[in-house]
Coordinates of N, CA and C in Angstrom, one line a residue:
M1 N 0.8 -1.2 0.0 CA 0.0 0.0 0.0 C 0.9 1.2 0.0
K2 N 0.6 2.2 -0.8 CA 1.4 3.4 -0.9 C 1.2 4.3 0.5
L3 N 2.2 5.0 0.8 CA 2.2 5.8 2.1 C 1.1 6.9 2.0
G4 N 1.0 7.5 0.8 CA -0.1 8.5 0.6 C -1.5 8.0 0.8
E5 N -1.7 6.7 0.4 CA -3.0 6.1 0.5 C -3.3 5.9 2.0
L6 N -2.2 5.4 2.7 CA -2.3 5.2 4.2 C -2.6 6.5 4.8
A7 N -2.0 7.6 4.5 CA -2.2 8.9 5.1 C -3.7 9.3 4.9
A8 N -4.2 9.1 3.8 CA -5.5 9.5 3.5 C -6.5 8.7 4.3
R9 N -6.3 7.3 4.3 CA -7.2 6.4 5.0 C -7.2 6.7 6.5
L10 N -6.0 7.1 7.0 CA -5.9 7.3 8.5 C -6.1 8.6 8.9
G11 N -6.3 9.6 7.9 CA -6.5 11.0 8.4 C -5.2 11.6 8.9
C12 N -4.1 11.3 8.4 CA -2.8 11.8 8.9 C -2.3 12.8 7.9
E13 N -1.5 13.7 8.3 CA -0.7 14.6 7.5 C 0.5 13.9 6.9
L14 N 0.7 13.9 5.6 CA 1.8 13.2 5.0 C 3.0 14.2 4.9
R15 N 4.2 13.6 5.3 CA 5.4 14.4 5.1 C 6.4 13.5 4.4
G16 N 6.7 13.8 3.2 CA 7.6 13.0 2.4 C 7.0 12.3 1.2
D17 N 7.6 11.3 0.7 CA 7.2 10.6 -0.4 C 5.9 9.7 -0.3
G18 N 4.8 10.2 -0.9 CA 3.6 9.5 -0.8 C 3.5 8.2 -1.6
E19 N 4.4 8.1 -2.5 CA 4.5 6.9 -3.4 C 5.3 5.7 -2.8
L20 N 5.8 6.0 -1.7 CA 6.6 4.9 -1.0 C 5.7 3.7 -0.7
E21 N 6.1 2.5 -1.1 CA 5.3 1.3 -0.9 C 5.6 0.8 0.5
I22 N 4.5 0.6 1.3 CA 4.6 0.1 2.6 C 4.1 -1.4 2.5
R23 N 5.0 -2.3 2.9 CA 4.7 -3.8 2.8 C 4.5 -4.4 4.1
G24 N 4.9 -3.8 5.1 CA 4.8 -4.4 6.5 C 4.9 -3.3 7.6
V25 N 4.8 -3.8 8.8 CA 4.8 -3.0 10.0 C 5.8 -3.6 11.0
A26 N 6.5 -2.8 11.7 CA 7.4 -3.3 12.7 C 7.8 -2.2 13.7
G27 N 8.5 -2.6 14.8 CA 8.9 -1.6 15.8 C 10.1 -0.8 15.2
L28 N 10.4 0.3 15.9 CA 11.5 1.1 15.4 C 12.8 0.3 15.2
D29 N 13.2 -0.6 16.1 CA 14.4 -1.3 16.1 C 14.4 -2.4 15.0
E30 N 13.3 -3.0 14.7 CA 13.2 -4.1 13.7 C 12.9 -3.7 12.3
A31 N 12.3 -2.5 12.2 CA 11.8 -2.2 10.8 C 12.8 -2.0 9.8
G32 N 12.4 -2.3 8.6 CA 13.3 -2.2 7.4 C 12.7 -1.2 6.4
P33 N 13.3 -1.1 5.2 CA 12.9 -0.1 4.2 C 11.5 -0.2 3.8
G34 N 10.8 -1.3 3.7 CA 9.5 -1.3 3.3 C 8.4 -1.3 4.5
D35 N 8.9 -1.0 5.7 CA 8.1 -1.2 6.9 C 7.6 0.2 7.3
L36 N 6.5 0.3 8.0 CA 6.0 1.4 8.7 C 6.2 1.2 10.2
S37 N 6.7 2.2 10.9 CA 6.9 2.1 12.4 C 6.2 3.3 13.0
F38 N 6.4 3.5 14.3 CA 5.8 4.6 15.0 C 6.6 5.0 16.2
L39 N 6.4 6.3 16.6 CA 7.0 6.8 17.9 C 5.7 7.4 18.6
A40 N 5.4 6.8 19.8 CA 4.3 7.3 20.6 C 4.8 7.9 21.8
N41 N 5.9 7.5 22.3 CA 6.5 7.8 23.6 C 7.9 8.7 23.3
P42 N 7.9 9.9 23.6 CA 9.1 10.8 23.3 C 10.4 10.1 23.9
R43 N 10.2 9.3 24.9 CA 11.4 8.7 25.5 C 12.3 7.9 24.5
Y44 N 11.5 7.4 23.4 CA 12.3 6.6 22.4 C 12.7 7.4 21.2
A45 N 12.8 8.6 21.3 CA 13.1 9.6 20.1 C 14.5 9.2 19.5
E46 N 15.3 8.8 20.4 CA 16.7 8.3 19.8 C 16.6 7.2 18.9
K47 N 15.7 6.2 19.1 CA 15.5 5.1 18.3 C 14.9 5.6 16.9
L48 N 14.1 6.6 17.0 CA 13.5 7.2 15.8 C 14.7 7.7 14.9
R49 N 15.6 8.4 15.4 CA 16.7 8.9 14.7 C 17.5 7.8 14.0
A50 N 17.6 6.6 14.6 CA 18.4 5.5 14.2 C 17.5 4.4 13.3
T51 N 16.3 4.6 13.2 CA 15.5 3.6 12.6 C 15.8 3.5 11.1
R52 N 15.6 2.2 10.6 CA 15.8 1.9 9.1 C 14.4 1.8 8.5
A53 N 13.4 2.1 9.2 CA 12.0 2.0 8.7 C 11.9 2.9 7.4
G54 N 11.0 2.4 6.6 CA 10.7 3.2 5.4 C 9.9 4.5 5.7
A55 N 9.1 4.4 6.7 CA 8.2 5.5 7.1 C 7.8 5.3 8.6
V56 N 7.4 6.4 9.2 CA 7.0 6.3 10.7 C 5.8 7.2 10.9
V57 N 5.0 6.8 11.9 CA 3.9 7.6 12.4 C 4.3 8.3 13.6
V58 N 4.2 9.7 13.6 CA 4.7 10.5 14.7 C 3.7 11.5 15.1
A59 N 3.8 12.1 16.3 CA 3.0 13.2 16.8 C 3.5 14.5 16.2
P60 N 2.6 15.6 16.2 CA 3.2 16.9 15.7 C 4.3 17.3 16.6
G61 N 5.3 17.9 16.0 CA 6.5 18.4 16.8 C 7.7 17.4 16.6
H62 N 7.5 16.2 16.2 CA 8.6 15.3 16.0 C 9.0 15.3 14.6
E63 N 10.3 15.4 14.3 CA 10.9 15.4 13.0 C 11.5 14.0 12.8
A64 N 11.2 13.4 11.7 CA 11.6 12.0 11.4 C 12.6 12.1 10.2
P65 N 13.7 11.2 10.2 CA 14.6 11.2 9.1 C 14.1 10.5 7.9
V66 N 12.9 10.0 8.0 CA 12.2 9.2 6.9 C 10.8 9.8 6.6
P67 N 10.2 9.5 5.6 CA 8.8 9.9 5.4 C 7.9 9.6 6.6
S68 N 7.0 10.5 6.9 CA 6.2 10.3 8.1 C 4.7 10.6 7.8
L69 N 3.9 10.0 8.8 CA 2.5 10.4 8.9 C 2.4 11.0 10.2
V70 N 1.8 12.2 10.2 CA 1.8 13.0 11.5 C 0.3 13.1 12.0
C71 N 0.1 12.7 13.3 CA -1.2 12.8 13.8 C -1.1 12.9 15.3
D72 N -2.3 13.3 15.9 CA -2.3 13.5 17.4 C -2.1 12.2 18.2
N73 N -2.5 11.1 17.7 CA -2.4 9.8 18.4 C -1.7 8.8 17.6
P74 N -0.3 8.8 17.5 CA 0.4 7.9 16.7 C 0.1 6.4 17.0
Y75 N -0.1 6.1 18.3 CA -0.3 4.7 18.7 C -1.6 4.2 17.9
L76 N -2.7 4.9 18.0 CA -4.0 4.6 17.5 C -3.8 4.4 15.9
A77 N -3.1 5.5 15.3 CA -3.0 5.4 13.9 C -2.2 4.2 13.4
F78 N -1.1 3.9 14.2 CA -0.3 2.8 13.9 C -1.2 1.5 13.9
S79 N -1.9 1.4 15.0 CA -2.7 0.1 15.2 C -3.8 0.0 14.0
R80 N -4.3 1.1 13.6 CA -5.2 1.1 12.4 C -4.4 0.7 11.1
A81 N -3.2 1.2 11.0 CA -2.4 0.9 9.9 C -2.0 -0.6 9.8
V82 N -1.8 -1.2 10.9 CA -1.6 -2.6 11.0 C -2.6 -3.3 10.3
A83 N -3.9 -3.0 10.7 CA -5.0 -3.7 10.1 C -5.1 -3.5 8.6
L84 N -4.7 -2.3 8.1 CA -4.7 -2.0 6.7 C -3.6 -2.8 5.9
V85 N -2.5 -2.7 6.4 CA -1.3 -3.3 5.7 C -1.3 -4.8 5.8
R86 N -1.8 -5.4 6.9 CA -1.8 -6.8 7.1 C -3.2 -7.5 6.8
A87 N -4.0 -6.7 6.1 CA -5.4 -7.2 5.8 C -5.3 -8.5 5.2
Q88 N -6.1 -9.5 5.7 CA -6.2 -10.8 5.2 C -7.2 -10.9 4.1
P89 N -6.9 -11.6 3.0 CA -7.9 -11.7 1.9 C -9.1 -12.6 2.4
R90 N -10.3 -12.2 2.0 CA -11.5 -12.9 2.4 C -11.7 -14.0 1.4
P91 N -12.0 -15.2 1.9 CA -12.3 -16.2 0.9 C -13.6 -16.0 0.2
A92 N -13.7 -16.5 -1.0 CA -14.9 -16.4 -1.9 C -16.1 -17.0 -1.2
P93 N -17.2 -16.3 -1.4 CA -18.5 -16.9 -0.8 C -18.8 -18.3 -1.5
G94 N -19.5 -19.1 -0.8 CA -20.0 -20.4 -1.3 C -19.7 -21.5 -0.4
V95 N -20.1 -22.7 -0.7 CA -19.9 -23.9 0.1 C -18.9 -24.8 -0.7
H96 N -17.9 -25.2 0.0 CA -16.9 -26.1 -0.6 C -17.6 -27.4 -0.8
P97 N -17.2 -28.1 -1.9 CA -17.8 -29.5 -2.2 C -17.6 -30.5 -1.2
S98 N -16.6 -30.4 -0.4 CA -16.3 -31.4 0.7 C -17.0 -31.0 2.0
A99 N -17.6 -29.9 2.1 CA -18.3 -29.5 3.3 C -19.7 -30.1 3.4
H100 N -20.1 -30.4 4.6 CA -21.5 -31.0 4.7 C -22.4 -29.9 5.4
V101 N -23.5 -29.6 4.7 CA -24.4 -28.6 5.3 C -25.8 -29.2 5.4
H102 N -26.3 -29.3 6.6 CA -27.6 -30.0 6.9 C -28.6 -29.4 6.0
A103 N -29.6 -30.3 5.6 CA -30.7 -29.8 4.7 C -31.5 -28.7 5.3
T104 N -31.7 -28.6 6.5 CA -32.5 -27.5 7.2 C -31.7 -26.3 7.5
A105 N -30.4 -26.3 7.4 CA -29.5 -25.2 7.7 C -29.7 -24.0 6.7
V106 N -29.7 -22.7 7.2 CA -29.8 -21.6 6.3 C -28.5 -21.0 6.2
V107 N -27.9 -20.9 5.1 CA -26.6 -20.3 4.9 C -26.7 -18.9 4.3
G108 N -26.3 -17.8 4.9 CA -26.6 -16.5 4.3 C -25.8 -16.2 3.1
D109 N -26.3 -15.1 2.4 CA -25.5 -14.7 1.3 C -24.1 -14.2 1.6
G110 N -23.2 -14.4 0.8 CA -21.8 -13.9 1.0 C -21.0 -14.8 2.0
V111 N -21.6 -15.9 2.6 CA -20.9 -16.7 3.5 C -20.0 -17.7 2.8
H112 N -18.9 -18.0 3.4 CA -17.9 -19.0 2.9 C -18.0 -20.1 3.9
V113 N -18.2 -21.4 3.4 CA -18.1 -22.6 4.2 C -17.0 -23.4 3.6
G114 N -15.9 -23.5 4.4 CA -14.7 -24.1 4.0 C -14.7 -25.6 3.8
A115 N -13.6 -26.1 3.3 CA -13.4 -27.5 3.1 C -13.6 -28.3 4.4
L116 N -14.3 -29.5 4.3 CA -14.6 -30.3 5.4 C -15.3 -29.8 6.6
A117 N -15.9 -28.6 6.4 CA -16.7 -27.9 7.5 C -18.1 -28.7 7.6
V118 N -18.6 -28.6 8.8 CA -19.9 -29.2 9.0 C -20.8 -28.2 9.6
V119 N -22.0 -27.9 9.0 CA -23.0 -27.0 9.4 C -24.2 -27.8 9.8
G120 N -24.5 -27.8 11.1 CA -25.7 -28.6 11.6 C -27.0 -27.9 11.3
A121 N -28.0 -28.6 11.8 CA -29.4 -28.1 11.6 C -29.6 -26.8 12.3

């Protein structure tokens, strides 16, 4: 996901390259060039200066050496970013041929019943 898209979806101010591709999330110490990280506690500002993260989420008043998303609550924005970056694909709706669905069961629209699943009465 592009950093600019993340900024828009999270309601953050974008500083830096909005075309940067974010492929993962990690802490300031572990992050690499394709990762988004965050600084919520000013006590860890030194780690921000040394991070290898591709981008970071910070509060107003913090300058980052990498592109950043600026917002009042970096912890909340980062947790929302995790859900966006790590979004799991949803399985296609339908009933797998190996699943068993009881004749009286009602399966709603858009539901996925996986392989070998059993749906009772």
